[in-house]
Amino acid sequence: APIVVQATLGLGSTLLTAAGLGFLGLGVQQPTPEWGTMLGEGRTFIFSNSNLATFPGVAIFLTVLAFNLAGDGLRDALDPLFGP
């Protein structure tokens, strides 16, 4: 059970790492869409069209949050000795 929880929590970290590398231009190359690359390209147009940077950033945030909440829920469900 702890391996499943650790894997779920590690997915959020992996997603942030991939998005960070894509933002820096070191991730998946075009024409493959990737949130970090979209965020980096949208940075150029942040004042004229903020949606190009806002939506990939929100998608990254919500996905990492979902993985972390799922990992916490799995930990609570699979470890009866943890918590109150």
mmCIF file of C-alpha atoms in Angstrom:
data_model
loop_
_atom_site.group_PDB
_atom_site.id
_atom_site.type_symbol
_atom_site.label_atom_id
_atom_site.label_comp_id
_atom_site.label_asym_id
_atom_site.label_seq_id
_atom_site.Cartn_x
_atom_site.Cartn_y
_atom_site.Cartn_z
ATOM 1 C CA ALA A 1 0.000 0.000 0.000
ATOM 2 C CA PRO A 2 2.763 2.568 0.743
ATOM 3 C CA ILE A 3 4.181 2.026 -2.749
ATOM 4 C CA VAL A 4 0.846 2.975 -4.329
ATOM 5 C CA VAL A 5 0.642 6.114 -2.192
ATOM 6 C CA GLN A 6 4.241 7.086 -2.968
ATOM 7 C CA ALA A 7 3.660 6.546 -6.693
ATOM 8 C CA THR A 8 0.571 8.761 -6.641
ATOM 9 C CA LEU A 9 2.373 11.524 -4.771
ATOM 10 C CA GLY A 10 5.375 11.199 -7.091
ATOM 11 C CA LEU A 11 3.224 11.846 -10.165
ATOM 12 C CA GLY A 12 2.700 15.462 -9.131
ATOM 13 C CA SER A 13 6.417 15.993 -8.725
ATOM 14 C CA THR A 14 7.092 14.353 -12.077
ATOM 15 C CA LEU A 15 4.521 16.568 -13.768
ATOM 16 C CA LEU A 16 6.071 19.706 -12.264
ATOM 17 C CA THR A 17 9.538 18.598 -13.375
ATOM 18 C CA ALA A 18 8.357 17.921 -16.929
ATOM 19 C CA ALA A 19 6.516 21.251 -17.077
ATOM 20 C CA GLY A 20 9.556 23.100 -15.738
ATOM 21 C CA LEU A 21 11.822 21.516 -18.326
ATOM 22 C CA GLY A 22 9.312 22.333 -21.053
ATOM 23 C CA PHE A 23 9.118 25.931 -19.842
ATOM 24 C CA LEU A 24 12.907 26.215 -20.092
ATOM 25 C CA GLY A 25 12.868 24.690 -23.574
ATOM 26 C CA LEU A 26 14.525 21.440 -22.483
ATOM 27 C CA GLY A 27 11.440 19.232 -22.582
ATOM 28 C CA VAL A 28 9.437 17.677 -25.379
ATOM 29 C CA GLN A 29 10.084 19.460 -28.664
ATOM 30 C CA GLN A 30 7.462 20.795 -31.036
ATOM 31 C CA PRO A 31 5.022 19.941 -32.552
ATOM 32 C CA THR A 32 4.144 17.839 -29.488
ATOM 33 C CA PRO A 33 1.927 19.915 -27.152
ATOM 34 C CA GLU A 34 3.109 20.125 -23.548
ATOM 35 C CA TRP A 35 1.884 22.404 -20.758
ATOM 36 C CA GLY A 36 5.317 23.725 -19.821
ATOM 37 C CA THR A 37 6.085 24.623 -23.431
ATOM 38 C CA MET A 38 2.685 26.295 -23.788
ATOM 39 C CA LEU A 39 3.362 28.279 -20.630
ATOM 40 C CA GLY A 40 6.782 29.382 -21.886
ATOM 41 C CA GLU A 41 5.428 30.450 -25.266
ATOM 42 C CA GLY A 42 2.455 32.210 -23.675
ATOM 43 C CA ARG A 43 4.820 34.268 -21.527
ATOM 44 C CA THR A 44 5.693 36.330 -24.608
ATOM 45 C CA PHE A 45 2.045 37.343 -25.096
ATOM 46 C CA ILE A 46 1.095 37.745 -21.429
ATOM 47 C CA PHE A 47 -0.003 41.387 -21.835
ATOM 48 C CA SER A 48 -1.821 41.053 -25.169
ATOM 49 C CA ASN A 49 -3.473 37.638 -24.645
ATOM 50 C CA SER A 50 -3.113 36.374 -21.098
ATOM 51 C CA ASN A 51 -5.108 33.194 -21.809
ATOM 52 C CA LEU A 52 -2.099 31.672 -23.566
ATOM 53 C CA ALA A 53 -0.252 31.534 -20.241
ATOM 54 C CA THR A 54 -3.152 31.339 -17.797
ATOM 55 C CA PHE A 55 -4.813 28.122 -18.933
ATOM 56 C CA PRO A 56 -1.685 25.916 -19.061
ATOM 57 C CA GLY A 57 -0.666 27.241 -15.636
ATOM 58 C CA VAL A 58 -4.087 26.513 -14.165
ATOM 59 C CA ALA A 59 -4.078 23.053 -15.769
ATOM 60 C CA ILE A 60 -0.685 22.251 -14.211
ATOM 61 C CA PHE A 61 -1.840 23.523 -10.818
ATOM 62 C CA LEU A 62 -5.121 21.592 -10.812
ATOM 63 C CA THR A 63 -3.529 18.354 -12.024
ATOM 64 C CA VAL A 64 -0.771 18.436 -9.397
ATOM 65 C CA LEU A 65 -3.342 19.309 -6.733
ATOM 66 C CA ALA A 66 -5.537 16.377 -7.823
ATOM 67 C CA PHE A 67 -2.619 13.921 -7.668
ATOM 68 C CA ASN A 68 -1.616 15.166 -4.212
ATOM 69 C CA LEU A 69 -5.166 14.970 -2.871
ATOM 70 C CA ALA A 70 -5.557 11.483 -4.338
ATOM 71 C CA GLY A 71 -2.306 10.420 -2.666
ATOM 72 C CA ASP A 72 -3.455 11.819 0.676
ATOM 73 C CA GLY A 73 -6.803 10.068 0.324
ATOM 74 C CA LEU A 74 -5.134 6.767 -0.510
ATOM 75 C CA ARG A 75 -2.828 7.129 2.472
ATOM 76 C CA ASP A 76 -5.778 7.743 4.776
ATOM 77 C CA ALA A 77 -7.720 4.817 3.311
ATOM 78 C CA LEU A 78 -4.871 2.285 3.219
ATOM 79 C CA ASP A 79 -3.128 3.119 6.504
ATOM 80 C CA PRO A 80 -5.543 2.680 9.415
ATOM 81 C CA LEU A 81 -2.863 3.597 11.972
ATOM 82 C CA PHE A 82 -2.312 7.049 10.456
ATOM 83 C CA GLY A 83 -4.353 10.011 11.655
ATOM 84 C CA PRO A 84 -6.747 10.588 14.550
#
